[in-house]
PDB file of C-alpha atoms in Angstrom:
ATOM      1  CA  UNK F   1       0.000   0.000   0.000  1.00  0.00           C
ATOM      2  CA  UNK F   2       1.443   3.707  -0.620  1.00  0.00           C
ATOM      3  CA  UNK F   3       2.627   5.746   2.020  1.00  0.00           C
ATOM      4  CA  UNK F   4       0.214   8.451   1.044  1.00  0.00           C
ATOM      5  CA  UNK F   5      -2.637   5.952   0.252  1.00  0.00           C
ATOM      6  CA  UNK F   6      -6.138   6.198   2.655  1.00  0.00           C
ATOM      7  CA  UNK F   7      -6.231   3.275   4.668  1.00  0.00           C
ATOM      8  CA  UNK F   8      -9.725   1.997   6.201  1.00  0.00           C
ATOM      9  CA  UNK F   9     -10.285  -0.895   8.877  1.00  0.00           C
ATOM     10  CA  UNK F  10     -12.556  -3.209   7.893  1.00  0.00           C
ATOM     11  CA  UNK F  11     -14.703  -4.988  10.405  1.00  0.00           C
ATOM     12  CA  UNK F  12     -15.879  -8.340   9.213  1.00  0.00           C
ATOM     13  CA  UNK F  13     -18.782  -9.787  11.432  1.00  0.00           C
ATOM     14  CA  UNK F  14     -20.112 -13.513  11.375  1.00  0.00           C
ATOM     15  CA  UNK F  15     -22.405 -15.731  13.493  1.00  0.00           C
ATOM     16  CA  UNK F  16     -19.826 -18.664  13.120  1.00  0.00           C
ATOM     17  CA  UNK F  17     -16.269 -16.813  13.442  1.00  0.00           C
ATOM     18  CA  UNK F  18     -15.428 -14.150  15.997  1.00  0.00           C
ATOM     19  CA  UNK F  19     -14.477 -10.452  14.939  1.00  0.00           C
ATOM     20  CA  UNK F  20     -12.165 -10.429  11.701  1.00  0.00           C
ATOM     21  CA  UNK F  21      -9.868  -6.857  11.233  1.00  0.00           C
ATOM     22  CA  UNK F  22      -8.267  -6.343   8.275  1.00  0.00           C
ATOM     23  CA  UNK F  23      -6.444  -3.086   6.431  1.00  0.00           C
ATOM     24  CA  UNK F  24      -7.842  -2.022   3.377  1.00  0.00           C
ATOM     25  CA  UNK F  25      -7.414   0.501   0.824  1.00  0.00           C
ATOM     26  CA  UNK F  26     -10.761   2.037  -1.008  1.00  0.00           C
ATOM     27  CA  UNK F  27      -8.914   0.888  -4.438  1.00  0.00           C
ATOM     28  CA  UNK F  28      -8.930  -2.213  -2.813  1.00  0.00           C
ATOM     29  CA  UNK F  29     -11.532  -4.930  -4.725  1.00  0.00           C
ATOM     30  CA  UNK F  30     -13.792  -6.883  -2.287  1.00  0.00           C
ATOM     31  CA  UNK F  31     -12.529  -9.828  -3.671  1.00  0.00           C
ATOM     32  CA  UNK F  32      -9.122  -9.069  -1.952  1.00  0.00           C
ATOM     33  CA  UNK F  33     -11.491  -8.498   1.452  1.00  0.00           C
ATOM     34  CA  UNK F  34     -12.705 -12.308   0.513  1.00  0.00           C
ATOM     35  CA  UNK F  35      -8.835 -13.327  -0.021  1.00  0.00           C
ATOM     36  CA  UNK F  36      -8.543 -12.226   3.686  1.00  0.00           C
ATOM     37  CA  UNK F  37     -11.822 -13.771   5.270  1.00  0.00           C
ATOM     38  CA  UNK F  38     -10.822 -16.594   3.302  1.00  0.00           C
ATOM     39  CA  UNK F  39      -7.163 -17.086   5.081  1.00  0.00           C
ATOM     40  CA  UNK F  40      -8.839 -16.791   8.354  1.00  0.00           C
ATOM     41  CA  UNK F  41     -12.225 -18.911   7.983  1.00  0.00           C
ATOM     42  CA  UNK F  42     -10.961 -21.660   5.189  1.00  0.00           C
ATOM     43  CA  UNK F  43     -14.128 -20.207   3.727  1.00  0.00           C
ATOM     44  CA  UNK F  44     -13.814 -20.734  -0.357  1.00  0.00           C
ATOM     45  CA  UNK F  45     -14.208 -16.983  -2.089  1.00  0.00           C
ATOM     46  CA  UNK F  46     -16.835 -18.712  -3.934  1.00  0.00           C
ATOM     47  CA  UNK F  47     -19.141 -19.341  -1.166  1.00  0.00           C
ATOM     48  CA  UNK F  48     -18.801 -15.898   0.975  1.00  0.00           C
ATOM     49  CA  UNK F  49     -21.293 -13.228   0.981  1.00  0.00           C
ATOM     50  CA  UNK F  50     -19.855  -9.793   1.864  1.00  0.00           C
ATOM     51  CA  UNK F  51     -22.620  -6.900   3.043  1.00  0.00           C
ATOM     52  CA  UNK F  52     -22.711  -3.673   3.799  1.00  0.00           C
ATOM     53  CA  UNK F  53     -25.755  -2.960   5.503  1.00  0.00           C
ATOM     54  CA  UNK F  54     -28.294  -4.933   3.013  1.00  0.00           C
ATOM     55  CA  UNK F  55     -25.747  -4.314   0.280  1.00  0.00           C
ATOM     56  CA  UNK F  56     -23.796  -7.519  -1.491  1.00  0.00           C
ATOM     57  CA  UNK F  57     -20.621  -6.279  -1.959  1.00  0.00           C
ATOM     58  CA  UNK F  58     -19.731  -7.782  -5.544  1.00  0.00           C
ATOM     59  CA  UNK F  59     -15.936  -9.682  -6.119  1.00  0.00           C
ATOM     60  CA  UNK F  60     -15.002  -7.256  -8.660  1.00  0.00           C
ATOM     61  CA  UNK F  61     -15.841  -3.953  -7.495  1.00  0.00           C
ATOM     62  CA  UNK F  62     -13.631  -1.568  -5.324  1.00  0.00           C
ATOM     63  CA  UNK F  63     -14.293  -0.979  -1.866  1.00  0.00           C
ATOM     64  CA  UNK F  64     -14.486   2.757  -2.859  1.00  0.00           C
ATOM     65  CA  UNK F  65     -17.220   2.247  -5.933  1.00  0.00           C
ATOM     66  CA  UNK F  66     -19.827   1.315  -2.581  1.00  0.00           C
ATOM     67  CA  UNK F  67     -19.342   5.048  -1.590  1.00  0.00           C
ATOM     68  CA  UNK F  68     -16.874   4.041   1.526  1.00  0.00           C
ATOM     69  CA  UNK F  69     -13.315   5.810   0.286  1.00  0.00           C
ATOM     70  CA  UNK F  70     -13.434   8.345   2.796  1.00  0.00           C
ATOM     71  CA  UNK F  71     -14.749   6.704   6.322  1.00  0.00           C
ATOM     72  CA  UNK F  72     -11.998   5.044   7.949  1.00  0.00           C
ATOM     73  CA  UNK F  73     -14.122   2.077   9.393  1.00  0.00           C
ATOM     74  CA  UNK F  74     -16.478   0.102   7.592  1.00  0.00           C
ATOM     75  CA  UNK F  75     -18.512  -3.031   8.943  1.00  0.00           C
ATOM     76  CA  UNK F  76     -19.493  -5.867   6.621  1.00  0.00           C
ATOM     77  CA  UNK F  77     -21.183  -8.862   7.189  1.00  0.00           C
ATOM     78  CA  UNK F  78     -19.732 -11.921   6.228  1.00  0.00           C
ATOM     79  CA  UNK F  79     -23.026 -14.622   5.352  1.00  0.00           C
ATOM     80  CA  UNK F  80     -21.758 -18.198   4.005  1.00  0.00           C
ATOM     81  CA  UNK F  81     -23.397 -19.772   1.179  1.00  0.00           C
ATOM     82  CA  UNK F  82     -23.986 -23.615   1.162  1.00  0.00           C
ATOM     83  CA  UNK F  83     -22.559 -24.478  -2.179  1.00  0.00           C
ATOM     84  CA  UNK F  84     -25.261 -26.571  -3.429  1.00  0.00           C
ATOM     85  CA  UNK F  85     -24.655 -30.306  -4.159  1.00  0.00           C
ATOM     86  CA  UNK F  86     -24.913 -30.048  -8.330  1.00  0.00           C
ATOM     87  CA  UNK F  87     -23.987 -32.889 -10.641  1.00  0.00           C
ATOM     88  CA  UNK F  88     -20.715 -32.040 -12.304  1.00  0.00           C
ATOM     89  CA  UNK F  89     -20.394 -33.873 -15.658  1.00  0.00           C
ATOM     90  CA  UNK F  90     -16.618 -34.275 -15.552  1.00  0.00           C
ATOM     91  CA  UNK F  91     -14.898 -35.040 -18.889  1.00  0.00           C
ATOM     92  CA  UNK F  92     -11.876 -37.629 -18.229  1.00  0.00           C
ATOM     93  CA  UNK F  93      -9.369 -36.645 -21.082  1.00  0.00           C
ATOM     94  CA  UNK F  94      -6.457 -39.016 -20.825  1.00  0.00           C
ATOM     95  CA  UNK F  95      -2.965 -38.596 -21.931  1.00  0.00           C
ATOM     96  CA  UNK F  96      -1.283 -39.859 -25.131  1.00  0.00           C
ATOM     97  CA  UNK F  97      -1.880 -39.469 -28.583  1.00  0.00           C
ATOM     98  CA  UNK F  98      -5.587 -40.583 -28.408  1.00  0.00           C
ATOM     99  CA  UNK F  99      -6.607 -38.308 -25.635  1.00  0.00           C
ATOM    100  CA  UNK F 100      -9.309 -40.602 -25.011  1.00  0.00           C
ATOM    101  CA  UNK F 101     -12.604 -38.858 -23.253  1.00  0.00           C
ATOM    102  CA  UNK F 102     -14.553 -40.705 -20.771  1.00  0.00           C
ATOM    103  CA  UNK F 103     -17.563 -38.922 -18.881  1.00  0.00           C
ATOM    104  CA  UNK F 104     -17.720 -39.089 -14.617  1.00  0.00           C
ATOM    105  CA  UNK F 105     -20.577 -37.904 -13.057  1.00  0.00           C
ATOM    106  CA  UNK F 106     -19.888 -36.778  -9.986  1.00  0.00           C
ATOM    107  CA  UNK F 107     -21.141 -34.335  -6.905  1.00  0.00           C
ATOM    108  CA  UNK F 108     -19.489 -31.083  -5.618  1.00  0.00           C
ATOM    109  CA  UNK F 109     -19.669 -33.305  -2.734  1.00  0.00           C
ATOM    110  CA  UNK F 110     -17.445 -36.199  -4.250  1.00  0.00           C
ATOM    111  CA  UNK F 111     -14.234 -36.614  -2.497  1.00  0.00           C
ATOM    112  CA  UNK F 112     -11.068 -36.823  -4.634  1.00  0.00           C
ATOM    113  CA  UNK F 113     -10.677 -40.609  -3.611  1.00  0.00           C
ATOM    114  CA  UNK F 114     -14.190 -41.190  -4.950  1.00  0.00           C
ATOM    115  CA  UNK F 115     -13.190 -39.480  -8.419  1.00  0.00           C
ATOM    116  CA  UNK F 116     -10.113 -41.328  -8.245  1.00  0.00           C
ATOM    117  CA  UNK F 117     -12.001 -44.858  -8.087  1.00  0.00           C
ATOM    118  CA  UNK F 118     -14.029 -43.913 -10.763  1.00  0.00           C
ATOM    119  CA  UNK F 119     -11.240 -43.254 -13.404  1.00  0.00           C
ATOM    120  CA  UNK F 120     -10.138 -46.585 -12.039  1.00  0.00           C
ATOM    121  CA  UNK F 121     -12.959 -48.205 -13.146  1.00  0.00           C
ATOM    122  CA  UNK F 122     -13.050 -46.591 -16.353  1.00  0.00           C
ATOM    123  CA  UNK F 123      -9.404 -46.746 -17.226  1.00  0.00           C
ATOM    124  CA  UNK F 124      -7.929 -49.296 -14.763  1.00  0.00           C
ATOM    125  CA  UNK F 125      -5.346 -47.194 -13.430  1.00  0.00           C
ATOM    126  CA  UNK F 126      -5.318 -47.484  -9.984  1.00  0.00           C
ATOM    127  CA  UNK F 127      -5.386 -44.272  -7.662  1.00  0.00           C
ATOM    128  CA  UNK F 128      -1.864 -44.818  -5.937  1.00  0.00           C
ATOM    129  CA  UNK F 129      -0.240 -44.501  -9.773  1.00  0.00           C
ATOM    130  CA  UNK F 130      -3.020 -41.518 -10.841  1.00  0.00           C
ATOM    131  CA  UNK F 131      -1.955 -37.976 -11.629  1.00  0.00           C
ATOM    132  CA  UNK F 132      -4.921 -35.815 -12.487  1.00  0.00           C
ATOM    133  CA  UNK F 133      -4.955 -32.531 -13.314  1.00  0.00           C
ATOM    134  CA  UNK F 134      -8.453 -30.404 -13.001  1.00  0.00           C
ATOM    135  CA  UNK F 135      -8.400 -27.100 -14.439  1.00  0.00           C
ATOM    136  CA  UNK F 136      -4.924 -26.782 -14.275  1.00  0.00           C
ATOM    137  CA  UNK F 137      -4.853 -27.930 -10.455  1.00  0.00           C
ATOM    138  CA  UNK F 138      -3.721 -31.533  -9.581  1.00  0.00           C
ATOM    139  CA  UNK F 139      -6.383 -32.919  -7.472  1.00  0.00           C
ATOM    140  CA  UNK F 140      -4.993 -33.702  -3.876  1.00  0.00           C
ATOM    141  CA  UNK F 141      -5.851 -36.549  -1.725  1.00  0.00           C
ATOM    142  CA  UNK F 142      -8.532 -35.355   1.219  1.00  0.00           C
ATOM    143  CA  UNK F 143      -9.868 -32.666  -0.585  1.00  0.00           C
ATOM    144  CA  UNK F 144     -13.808 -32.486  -2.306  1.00  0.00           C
ATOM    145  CA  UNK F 145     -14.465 -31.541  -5.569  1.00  0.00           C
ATOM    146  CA  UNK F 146     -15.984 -28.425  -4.310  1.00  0.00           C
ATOM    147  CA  UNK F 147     -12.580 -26.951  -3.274  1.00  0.00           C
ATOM    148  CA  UNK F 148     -11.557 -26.883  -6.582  1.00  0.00           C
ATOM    149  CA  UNK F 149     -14.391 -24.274  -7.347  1.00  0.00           C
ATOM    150  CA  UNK F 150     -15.610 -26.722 -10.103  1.00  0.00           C
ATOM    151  CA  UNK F 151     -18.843 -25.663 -12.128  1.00  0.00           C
ATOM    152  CA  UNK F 152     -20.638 -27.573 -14.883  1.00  0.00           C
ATOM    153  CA  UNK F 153     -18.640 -29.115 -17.759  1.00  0.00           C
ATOM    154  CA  UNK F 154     -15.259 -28.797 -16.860  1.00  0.00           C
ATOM    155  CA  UNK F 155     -12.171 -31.360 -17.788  1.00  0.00           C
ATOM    156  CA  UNK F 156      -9.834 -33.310 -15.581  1.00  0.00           C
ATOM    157  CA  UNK F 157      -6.956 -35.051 -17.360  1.00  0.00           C
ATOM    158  CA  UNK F 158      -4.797 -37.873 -16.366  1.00  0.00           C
ATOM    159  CA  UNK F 159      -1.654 -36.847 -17.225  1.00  0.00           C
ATOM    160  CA  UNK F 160       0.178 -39.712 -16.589  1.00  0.00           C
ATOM    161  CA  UNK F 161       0.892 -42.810 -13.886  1.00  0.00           C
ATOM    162  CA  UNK F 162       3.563 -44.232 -12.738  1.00  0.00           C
TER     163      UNK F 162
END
């Protein structure tokens, strides 16, 4: 931030998570605001709510284009969002010349073990030897599909095994 640069405190209030204080500056975008909430609450960006008053605060938009650049305090409310449980029709594109496609249906809620068995039963690979990349992300052991802030139709590959 600039020496010279207008710096507010933001107050971040939430039933489940005690007081959050953070530094921001009104060129700031809420989104960094999420970032923050985010490294405190393990909250995905995707699934917070930021309001001021009974304004949502969108990702994209600076702090300062909500009319707040010259108070130095400013209390949001943080709401979570229940990501819903969608199907995601996942596209298996494997690796090699072929690139052969195979479709997984699977739930926001799937764990990565559970996507793992199912390209295992459509490829035979087994999960120990899997590398699979979603979105550019390799999928980690432990973690849902949901934390990879998956929507409808996207790809995973498996890029190779060993």
């Amino acid at each position: 931030m600039a020496p010279n640069a207008s710096c507010l405190s933001v107050h971040v209030l939430s039933e489940e998570w005690d007081l959050m204080t953070f530094d921001a500056n009104p060129e700031d975008s809420v989104k960094k605001i999420n970032e923050h909430v985010r490294s405190k609450t393990k909250v995905p960006v995707q699934d917070q709510v930021l309001l001021l008053g009974s304004k949502i605060l969108k990702p994209r938009r600076r702090l300062s284009s909500y009319g707040i650049d010259k108070e130095k305090t400013i209390h949001l409310t943080l709401k979570v969002v229940k990501p819903s449980d969608e199907e995601l029709p996942l596209y298996l594109v494997e690796s090699g010349d072929e690139g052969q496609r195979h479709l997984l249906q699977v739930r926001r809620s799937s764990s990565v073990a559970q996507v793992k068995a199912m390209i295992k039963t459509k490829t035979g690979v087994t999960p120990e030897t899997q590398i699979v990349n979603c979105n550019g992300k390799r999928l980690e052991d432990g973690k849902m599909m949901a934390d990879y802030g998956n929507r409808l139709e996207v790809f995973i590959r498996l890029l190779d095994f060993v």
